[in-house]
Short mmCIF file of C-alpha atoms and ligand atoms in Angstrom, two decimals:
data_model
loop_
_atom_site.label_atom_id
_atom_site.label_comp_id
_atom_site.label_asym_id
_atom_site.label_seq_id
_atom_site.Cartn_x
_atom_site.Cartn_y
_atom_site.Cartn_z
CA UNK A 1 -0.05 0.39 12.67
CA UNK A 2 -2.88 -1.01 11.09
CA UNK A 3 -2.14 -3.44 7.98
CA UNK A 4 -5.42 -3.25 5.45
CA UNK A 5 -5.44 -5.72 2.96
CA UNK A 6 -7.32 -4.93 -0.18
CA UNK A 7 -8.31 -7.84 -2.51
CA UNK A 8 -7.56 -6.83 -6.15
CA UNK A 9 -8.24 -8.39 -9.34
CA UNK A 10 -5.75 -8.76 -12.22
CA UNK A 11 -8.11 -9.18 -14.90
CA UNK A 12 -9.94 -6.22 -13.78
CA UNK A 13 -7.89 -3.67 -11.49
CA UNK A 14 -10.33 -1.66 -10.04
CA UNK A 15 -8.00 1.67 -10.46
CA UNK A 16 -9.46 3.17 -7.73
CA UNK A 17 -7.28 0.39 -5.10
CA UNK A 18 -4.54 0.90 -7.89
CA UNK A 19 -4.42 5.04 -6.68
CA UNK A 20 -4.47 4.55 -3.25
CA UNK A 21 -1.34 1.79 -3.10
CA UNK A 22 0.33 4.34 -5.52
CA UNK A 23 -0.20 6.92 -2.98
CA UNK A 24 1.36 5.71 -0.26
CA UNK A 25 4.24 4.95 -2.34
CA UNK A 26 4.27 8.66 -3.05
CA UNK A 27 4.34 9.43 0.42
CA UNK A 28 7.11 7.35 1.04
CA UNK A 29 5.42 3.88 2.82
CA UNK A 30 5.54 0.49 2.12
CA UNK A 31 3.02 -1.62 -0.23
CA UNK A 32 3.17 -4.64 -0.70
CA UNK A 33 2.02 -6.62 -4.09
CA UNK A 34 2.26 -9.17 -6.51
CA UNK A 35 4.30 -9.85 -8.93
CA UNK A 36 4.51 -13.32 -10.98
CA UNK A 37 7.30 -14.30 -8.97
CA UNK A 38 6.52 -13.60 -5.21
CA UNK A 39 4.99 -11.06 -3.69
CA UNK A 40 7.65 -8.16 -3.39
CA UNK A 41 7.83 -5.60 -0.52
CA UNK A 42 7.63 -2.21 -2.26
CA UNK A 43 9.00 1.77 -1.74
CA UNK A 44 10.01 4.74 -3.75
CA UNK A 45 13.14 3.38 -5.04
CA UNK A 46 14.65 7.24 -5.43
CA UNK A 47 13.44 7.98 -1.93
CA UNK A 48 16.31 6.62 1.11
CA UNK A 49 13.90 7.13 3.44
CA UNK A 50 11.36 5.10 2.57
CA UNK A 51 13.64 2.53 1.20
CA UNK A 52 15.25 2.15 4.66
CA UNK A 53 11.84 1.07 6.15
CA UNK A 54 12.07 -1.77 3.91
CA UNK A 55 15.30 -2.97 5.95
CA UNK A 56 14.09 -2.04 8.96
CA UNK A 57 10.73 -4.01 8.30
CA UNK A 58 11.79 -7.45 7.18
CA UNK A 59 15.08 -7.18 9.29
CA UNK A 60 17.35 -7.12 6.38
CA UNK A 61 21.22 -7.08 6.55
CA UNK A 62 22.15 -3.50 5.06
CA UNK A 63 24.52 -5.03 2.81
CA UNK A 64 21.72 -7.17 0.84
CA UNK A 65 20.96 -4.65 -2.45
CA UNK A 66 17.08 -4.59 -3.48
CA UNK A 67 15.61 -5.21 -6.91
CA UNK A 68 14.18 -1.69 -8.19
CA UNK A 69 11.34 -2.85 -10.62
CA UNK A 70 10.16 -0.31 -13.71
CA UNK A 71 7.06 -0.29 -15.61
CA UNK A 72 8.50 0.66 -18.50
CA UNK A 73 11.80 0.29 -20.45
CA UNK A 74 12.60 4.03 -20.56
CA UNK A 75 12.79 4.56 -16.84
CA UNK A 76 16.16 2.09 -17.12
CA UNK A 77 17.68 5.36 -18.05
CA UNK A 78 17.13 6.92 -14.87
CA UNK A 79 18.66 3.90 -13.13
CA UNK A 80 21.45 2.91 -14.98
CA UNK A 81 24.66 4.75 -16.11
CA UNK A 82 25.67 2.28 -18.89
CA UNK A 83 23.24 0.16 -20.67
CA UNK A 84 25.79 -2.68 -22.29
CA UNK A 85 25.14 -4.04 -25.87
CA UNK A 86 24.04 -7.39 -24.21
CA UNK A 87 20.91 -6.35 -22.45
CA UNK A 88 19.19 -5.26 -25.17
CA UNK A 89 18.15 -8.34 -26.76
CA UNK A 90 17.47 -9.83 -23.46
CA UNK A 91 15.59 -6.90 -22.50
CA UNK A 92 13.47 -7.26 -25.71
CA UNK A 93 13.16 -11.26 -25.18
CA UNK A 94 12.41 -11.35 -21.51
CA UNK A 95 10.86 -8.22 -20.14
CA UNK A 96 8.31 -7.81 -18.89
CA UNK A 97 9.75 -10.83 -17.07
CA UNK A 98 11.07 -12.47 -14.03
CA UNK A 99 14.74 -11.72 -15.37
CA UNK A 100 16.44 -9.21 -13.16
CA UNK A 101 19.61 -7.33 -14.78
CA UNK A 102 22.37 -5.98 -12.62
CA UNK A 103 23.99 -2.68 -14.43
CA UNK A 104 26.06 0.66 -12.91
CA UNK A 105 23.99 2.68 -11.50
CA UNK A 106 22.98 6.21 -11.56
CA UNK A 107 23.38 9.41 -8.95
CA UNK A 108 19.90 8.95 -8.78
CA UNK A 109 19.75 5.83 -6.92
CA UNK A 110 20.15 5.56 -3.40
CA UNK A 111 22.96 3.94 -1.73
CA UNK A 112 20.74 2.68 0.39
CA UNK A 113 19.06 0.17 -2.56
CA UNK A 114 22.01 -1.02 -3.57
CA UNK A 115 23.78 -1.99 -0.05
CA UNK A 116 26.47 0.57 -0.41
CA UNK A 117 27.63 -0.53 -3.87
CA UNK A 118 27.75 0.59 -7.59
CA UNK A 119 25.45 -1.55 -9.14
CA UNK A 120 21.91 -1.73 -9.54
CA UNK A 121 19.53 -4.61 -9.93
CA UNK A 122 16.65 -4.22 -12.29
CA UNK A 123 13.69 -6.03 -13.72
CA UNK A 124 10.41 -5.21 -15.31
CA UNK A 125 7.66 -7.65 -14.10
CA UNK A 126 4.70 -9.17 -15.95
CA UNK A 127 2.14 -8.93 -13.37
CA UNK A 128 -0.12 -6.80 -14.44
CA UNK A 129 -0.95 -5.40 -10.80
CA UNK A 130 2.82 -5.11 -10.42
CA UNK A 131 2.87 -3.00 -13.56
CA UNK A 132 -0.06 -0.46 -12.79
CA UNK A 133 1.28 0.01 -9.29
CA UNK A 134 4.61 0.90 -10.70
CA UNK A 135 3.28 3.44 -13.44
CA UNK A 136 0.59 4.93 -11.26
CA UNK A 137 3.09 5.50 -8.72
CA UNK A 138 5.23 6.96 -11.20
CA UNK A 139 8.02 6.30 -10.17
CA UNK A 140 10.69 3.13 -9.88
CA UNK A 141 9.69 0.60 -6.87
CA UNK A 142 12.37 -1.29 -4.88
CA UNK A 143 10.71 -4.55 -3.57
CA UNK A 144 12.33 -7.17 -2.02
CA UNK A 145 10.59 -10.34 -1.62
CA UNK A 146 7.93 -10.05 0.79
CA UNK A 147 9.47 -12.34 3.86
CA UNK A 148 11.01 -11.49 7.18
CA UNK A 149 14.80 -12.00 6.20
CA UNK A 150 16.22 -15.60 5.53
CA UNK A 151 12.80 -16.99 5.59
CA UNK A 152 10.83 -18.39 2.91
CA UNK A 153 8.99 -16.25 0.52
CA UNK A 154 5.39 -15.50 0.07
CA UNK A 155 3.52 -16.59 -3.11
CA UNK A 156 0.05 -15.08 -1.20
CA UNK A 157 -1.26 -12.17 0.65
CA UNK A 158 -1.94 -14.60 3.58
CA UNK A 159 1.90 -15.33 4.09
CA UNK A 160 3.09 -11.52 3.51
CA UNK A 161 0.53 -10.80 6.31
CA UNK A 162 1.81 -13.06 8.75
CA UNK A 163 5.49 -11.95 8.44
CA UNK A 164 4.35 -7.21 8.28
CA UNK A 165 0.98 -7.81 9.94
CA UNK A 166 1.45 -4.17 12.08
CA UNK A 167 4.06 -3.27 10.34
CA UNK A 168 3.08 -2.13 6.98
CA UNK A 169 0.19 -0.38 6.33
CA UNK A 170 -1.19 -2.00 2.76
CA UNK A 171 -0.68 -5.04 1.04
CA UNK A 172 -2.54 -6.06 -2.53
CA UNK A 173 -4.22 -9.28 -2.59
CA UNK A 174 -3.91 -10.36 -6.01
CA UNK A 175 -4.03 -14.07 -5.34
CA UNK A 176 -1.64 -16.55 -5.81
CA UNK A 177 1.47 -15.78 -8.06
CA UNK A 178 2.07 -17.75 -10.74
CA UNK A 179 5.39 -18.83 -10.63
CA UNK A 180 6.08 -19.23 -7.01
CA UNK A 181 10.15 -18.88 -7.25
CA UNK A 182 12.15 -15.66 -7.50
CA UNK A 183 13.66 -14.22 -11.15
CA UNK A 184 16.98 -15.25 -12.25
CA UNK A 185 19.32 -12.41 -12.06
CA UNK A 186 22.39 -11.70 -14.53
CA UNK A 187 24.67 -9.20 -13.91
CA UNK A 188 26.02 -7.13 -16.81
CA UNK A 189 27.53 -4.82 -14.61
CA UNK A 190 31.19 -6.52 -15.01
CA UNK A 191 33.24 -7.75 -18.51
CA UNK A 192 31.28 -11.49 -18.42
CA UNK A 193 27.56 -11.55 -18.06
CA UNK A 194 27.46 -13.88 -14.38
CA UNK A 195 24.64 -15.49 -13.23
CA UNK A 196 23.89 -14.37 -9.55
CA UNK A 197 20.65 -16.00 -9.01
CA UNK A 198 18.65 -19.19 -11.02
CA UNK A 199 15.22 -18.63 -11.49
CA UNK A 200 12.43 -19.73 -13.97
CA UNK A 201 15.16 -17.93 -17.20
CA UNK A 202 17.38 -20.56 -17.17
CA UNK A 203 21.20 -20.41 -18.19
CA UNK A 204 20.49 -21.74 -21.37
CA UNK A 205 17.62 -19.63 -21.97
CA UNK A 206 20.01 -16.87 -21.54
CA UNK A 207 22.63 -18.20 -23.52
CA UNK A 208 20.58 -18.78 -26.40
CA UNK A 209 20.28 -15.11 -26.83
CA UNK A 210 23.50 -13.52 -25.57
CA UNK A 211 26.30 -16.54 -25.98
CA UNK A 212 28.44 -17.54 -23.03
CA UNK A 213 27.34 -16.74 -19.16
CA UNK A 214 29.25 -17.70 -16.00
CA UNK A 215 27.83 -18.59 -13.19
CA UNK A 216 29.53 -16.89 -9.77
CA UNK A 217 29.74 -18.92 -6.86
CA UNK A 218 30.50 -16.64 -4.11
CA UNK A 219 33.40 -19.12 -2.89
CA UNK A 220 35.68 -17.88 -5.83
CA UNK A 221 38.23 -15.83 -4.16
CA UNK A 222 35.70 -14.99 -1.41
CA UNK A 223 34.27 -12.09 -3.08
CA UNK A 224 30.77 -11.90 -2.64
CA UNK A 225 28.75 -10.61 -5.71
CA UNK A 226 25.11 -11.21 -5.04
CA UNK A 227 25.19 -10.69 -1.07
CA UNK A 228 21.83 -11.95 -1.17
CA UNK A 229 23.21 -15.85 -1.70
CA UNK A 230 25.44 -15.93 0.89
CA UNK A 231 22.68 -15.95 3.73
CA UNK A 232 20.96 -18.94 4.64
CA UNK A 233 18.20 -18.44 2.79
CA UNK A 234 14.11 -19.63 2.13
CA UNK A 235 14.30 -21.31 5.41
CA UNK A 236 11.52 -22.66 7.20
CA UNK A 237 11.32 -22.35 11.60
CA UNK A 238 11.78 -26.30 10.92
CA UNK A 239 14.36 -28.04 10.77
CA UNK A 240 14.57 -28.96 7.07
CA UNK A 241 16.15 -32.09 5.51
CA UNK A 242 16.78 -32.74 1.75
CA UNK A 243 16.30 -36.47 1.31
CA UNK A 244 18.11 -38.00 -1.89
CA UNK A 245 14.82 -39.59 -4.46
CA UNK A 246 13.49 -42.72 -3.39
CA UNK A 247 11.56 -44.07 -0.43
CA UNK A 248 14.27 -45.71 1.20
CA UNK A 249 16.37 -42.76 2.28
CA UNK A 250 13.03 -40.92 3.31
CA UNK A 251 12.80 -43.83 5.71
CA UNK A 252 15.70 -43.24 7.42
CA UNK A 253 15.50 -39.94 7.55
CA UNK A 254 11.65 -40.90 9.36
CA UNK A 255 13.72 -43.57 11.71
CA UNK A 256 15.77 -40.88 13.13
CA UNK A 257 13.36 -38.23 13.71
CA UNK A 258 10.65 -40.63 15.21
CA UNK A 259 9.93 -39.29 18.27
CA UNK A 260 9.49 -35.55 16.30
CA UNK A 261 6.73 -33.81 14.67
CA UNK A 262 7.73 -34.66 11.08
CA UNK A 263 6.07 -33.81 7.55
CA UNK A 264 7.51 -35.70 4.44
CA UNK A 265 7.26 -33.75 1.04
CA UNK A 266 7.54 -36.27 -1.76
CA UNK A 267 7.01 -36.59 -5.41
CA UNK A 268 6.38 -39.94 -5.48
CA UNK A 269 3.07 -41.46 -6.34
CA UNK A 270 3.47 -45.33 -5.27
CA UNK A 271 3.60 -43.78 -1.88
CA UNK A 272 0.59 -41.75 -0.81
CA UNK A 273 1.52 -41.68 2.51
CA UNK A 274 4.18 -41.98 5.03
CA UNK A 275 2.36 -43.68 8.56
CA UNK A 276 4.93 -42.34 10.51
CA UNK A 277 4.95 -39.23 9.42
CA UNK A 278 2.77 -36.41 10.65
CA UNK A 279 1.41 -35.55 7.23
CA UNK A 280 2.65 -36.09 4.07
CA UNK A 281 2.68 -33.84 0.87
CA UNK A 282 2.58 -35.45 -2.32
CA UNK A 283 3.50 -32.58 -4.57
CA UNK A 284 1.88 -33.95 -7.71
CA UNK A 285 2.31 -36.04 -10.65
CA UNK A 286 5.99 -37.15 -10.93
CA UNK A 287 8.30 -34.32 -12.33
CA UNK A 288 5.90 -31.94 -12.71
CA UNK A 289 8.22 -29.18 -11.59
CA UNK A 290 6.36 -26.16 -12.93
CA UNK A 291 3.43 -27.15 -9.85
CA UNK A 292 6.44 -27.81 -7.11
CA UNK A 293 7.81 -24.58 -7.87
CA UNK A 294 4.11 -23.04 -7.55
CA UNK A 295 3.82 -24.58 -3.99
CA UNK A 296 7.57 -25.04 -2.12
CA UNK A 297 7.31 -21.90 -0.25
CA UNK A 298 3.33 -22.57 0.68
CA UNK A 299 4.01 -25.96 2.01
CA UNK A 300 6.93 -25.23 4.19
CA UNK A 301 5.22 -22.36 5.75
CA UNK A 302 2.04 -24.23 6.18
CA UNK A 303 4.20 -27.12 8.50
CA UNK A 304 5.16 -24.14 10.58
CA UNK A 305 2.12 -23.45 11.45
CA UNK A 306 1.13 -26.99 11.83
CA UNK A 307 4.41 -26.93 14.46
CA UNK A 308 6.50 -29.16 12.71
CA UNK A 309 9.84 -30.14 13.83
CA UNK A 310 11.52 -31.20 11.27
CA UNK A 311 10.45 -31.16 7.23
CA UNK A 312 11.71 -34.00 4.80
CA UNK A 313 11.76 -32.85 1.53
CA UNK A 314 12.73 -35.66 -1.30
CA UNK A 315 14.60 -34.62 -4.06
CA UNK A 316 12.73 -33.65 -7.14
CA UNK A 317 14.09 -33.18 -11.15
CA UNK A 318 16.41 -30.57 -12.06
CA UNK A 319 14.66 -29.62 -14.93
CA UNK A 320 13.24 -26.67 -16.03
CA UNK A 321 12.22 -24.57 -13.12
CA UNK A 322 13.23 -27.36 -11.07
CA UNK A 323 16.78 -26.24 -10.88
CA UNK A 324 15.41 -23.15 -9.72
CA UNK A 325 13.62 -24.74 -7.13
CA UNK A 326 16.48 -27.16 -6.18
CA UNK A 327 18.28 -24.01 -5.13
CA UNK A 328 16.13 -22.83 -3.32
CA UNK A 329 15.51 -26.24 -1.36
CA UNK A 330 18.90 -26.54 -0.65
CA UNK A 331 19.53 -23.80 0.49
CA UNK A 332 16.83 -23.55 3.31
CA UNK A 333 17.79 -26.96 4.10
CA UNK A 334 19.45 -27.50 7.46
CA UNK A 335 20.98 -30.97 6.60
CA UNK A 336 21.51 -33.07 2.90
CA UNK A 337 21.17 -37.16 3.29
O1 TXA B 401 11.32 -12.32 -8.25
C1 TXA B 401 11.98 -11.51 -7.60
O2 TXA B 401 13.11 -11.16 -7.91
C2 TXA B 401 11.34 -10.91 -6.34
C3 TXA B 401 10.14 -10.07 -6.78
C4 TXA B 401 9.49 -9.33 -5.64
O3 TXA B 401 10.52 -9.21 -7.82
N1 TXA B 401 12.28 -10.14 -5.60
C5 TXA B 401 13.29 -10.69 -4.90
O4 TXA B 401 14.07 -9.78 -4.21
O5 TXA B 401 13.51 -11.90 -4.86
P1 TXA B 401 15.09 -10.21 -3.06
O6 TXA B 401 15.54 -8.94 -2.45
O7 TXA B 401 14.45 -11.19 -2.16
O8 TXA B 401 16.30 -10.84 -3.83
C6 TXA B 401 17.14 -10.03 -4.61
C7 TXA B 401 18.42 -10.74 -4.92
C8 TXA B 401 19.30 -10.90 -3.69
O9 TXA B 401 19.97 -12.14 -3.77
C9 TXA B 401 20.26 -9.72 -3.84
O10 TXA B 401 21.49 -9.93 -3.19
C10 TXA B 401 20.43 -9.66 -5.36
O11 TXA B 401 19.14 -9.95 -5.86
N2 TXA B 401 20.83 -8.31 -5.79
C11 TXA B 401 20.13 -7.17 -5.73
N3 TXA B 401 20.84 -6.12 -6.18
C12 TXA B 401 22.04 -6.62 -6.56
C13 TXA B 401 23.21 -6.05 -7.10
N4 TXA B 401 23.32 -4.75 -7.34
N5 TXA B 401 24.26 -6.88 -7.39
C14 TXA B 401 24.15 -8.20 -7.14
N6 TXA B 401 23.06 -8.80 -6.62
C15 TXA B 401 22.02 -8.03 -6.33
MG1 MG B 402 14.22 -12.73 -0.88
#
């Protein structure tokens, strides 16, 4: 199969590109687009069919439910069977967002989206490509992140083309997305709103509008309510090491690897460079998390390419998005010094 990539711009979406993604959603094949997130890996979330080419495409475990994104807050109807008091105000507060709500679901949904279960995941993007994609298609989209499974995500076209080049006939170029980690997701499906996933929405955020959340950590009782966390997850073909802050435990990380192809990732800005080291990354001006977040996935799948053995990654903040992101680090991590 031939993969054409179409460069589209969100300030002006030439609706002519718009129609023909939306088309071959109708027909039942994969696009794939941006969103402010990632870039997500899109079908006709009421049609199995097409839906199961998403699995079979990025080599997803069945049992990992997909996201179905709306363009518009009426559609939730269609998707899920109870809409509980709680999701209204964060519904009105966050979308369109990157805050994904888990509810019951409908007939109408597939089995297939939801990995054999009950519940749906939900969430109204920002992006305005995202959006127009969604309503021209007219109907819900499921989209996954755009990645091969347990690798890290794409925040470009260039990095969803190198994972489906071949294997999916269209993806959107919109650029880079803005955020550059996944959206929290809540599930309001049970009595206690849990959170499943962290994301840019933090707990507090939440909290602020709806009261108390929990957070689920899938060792409770072994029960596993987000499927998608109990993977190893984000992970680069490197191995990956978290270092804890400071230049003396990247140094030691550096003295054991030093006969491997090694790239250091590093907030710090006394230390430009690492001599040893292949290259190093300095990801900006100390705690800027928001411009981390932007570039985690980029970097690690840029030392790939550049055939890196092993990636040392310095701690950074868990602030803000940075929380977010520490997640995500840690869990493509192979090792934690
Ligand atoms: O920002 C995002 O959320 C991106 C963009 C494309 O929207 N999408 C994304 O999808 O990250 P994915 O499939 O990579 O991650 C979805 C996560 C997984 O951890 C999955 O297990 C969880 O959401 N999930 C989906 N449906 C669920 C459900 N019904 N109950 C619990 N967790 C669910
Ligand atoms: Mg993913």
């Amino acid at each position: 199969m031939e993969t054409e990539v179409i460069k589209i711009n969100s300030k002006k979406i030439e609706r002519k590109v718009v129609e023909k993604a939306a088309l071959f959603i109708k027909k039942g094949e994969l696009v794939a687009f941006p969103t402010e997130t990632v870039y997500g890996l899109g079908a006709n979330a009421f049609n199995a069919r097409a839906v199961r080419k998403i699995f079979k495409a990025k080599k997803r475990p069945a049992d990992n439910p997909l996201i179905v994104h709306i363009g518009d807050k009426e559609t939730l109807r269609k998707i899920a069977r109870e809409i509980p008091e709680k999701a209204v105000p964060l519904m009105k507060k966050f979308w369109p967002g990157p805050l994904t709500l888990v509810f019951k679901k409908t007939k109408k949904i597939p089995y297939v989206v939801t990995g054999g279960g009950e519940t749906v995941a939900v969430r109204m993007p920002s992006h305005p490509i995202a959006l127009e994609l969604i309503r021209k298609s007219m109907c819900p989209i499921a989209a996954p992140s755009a990645n091969t499974s347990t690798r890290p995500s794409s925040t470009r076209a260039s990095h969803v083309r190198d994972d489906f080049d071949g294997v999916i006939p269209l993806i959107l170029d919109g650029g880079k997305t803005n955020i550059g980690v996944e959206s929290t997701v809540l599930d309001l499906s049970s009595l206690h709103p849990t959170l499943l996933r962290k994301g840019e929405i933090s707990r507090t955020d939440l909290e602020k509008v709806i009261g108390k959340i929990y957070v689920h950590t899938n060792k409770k009782n072994g029960i596993v309510k987000s499927p998608g966390q109990k993977y190893r997850h984000y992970a680069p073909k490197a191995f990956l090491i978290l270092a804890q802050h400071g230049e003396k435990s990247v140094n030691r990380a550096l003295r054991v690897y030093k006969n491997k192809k090694v790239f250091v990732i590093t907030f710090s800005e006394r230390k430009k460079s690492y001599p040893s080291a292949e290259e190093t990354h300095v990801w900006g001006a100390k705690g800027d998390v928001v411009s981390a977040a932007k570039k985690f996935f980029e970097i690690v799948r840029e030392c790939d390419k550049k055939g890196a053995d092993v990636i040392i990654v310095e701690k950074i903040l868990e602030k803000g998005v940075g929380e977010a992101l520490m997640d995500r680090i840690s869990r493509s991590a192979s090792k934690i010094i």
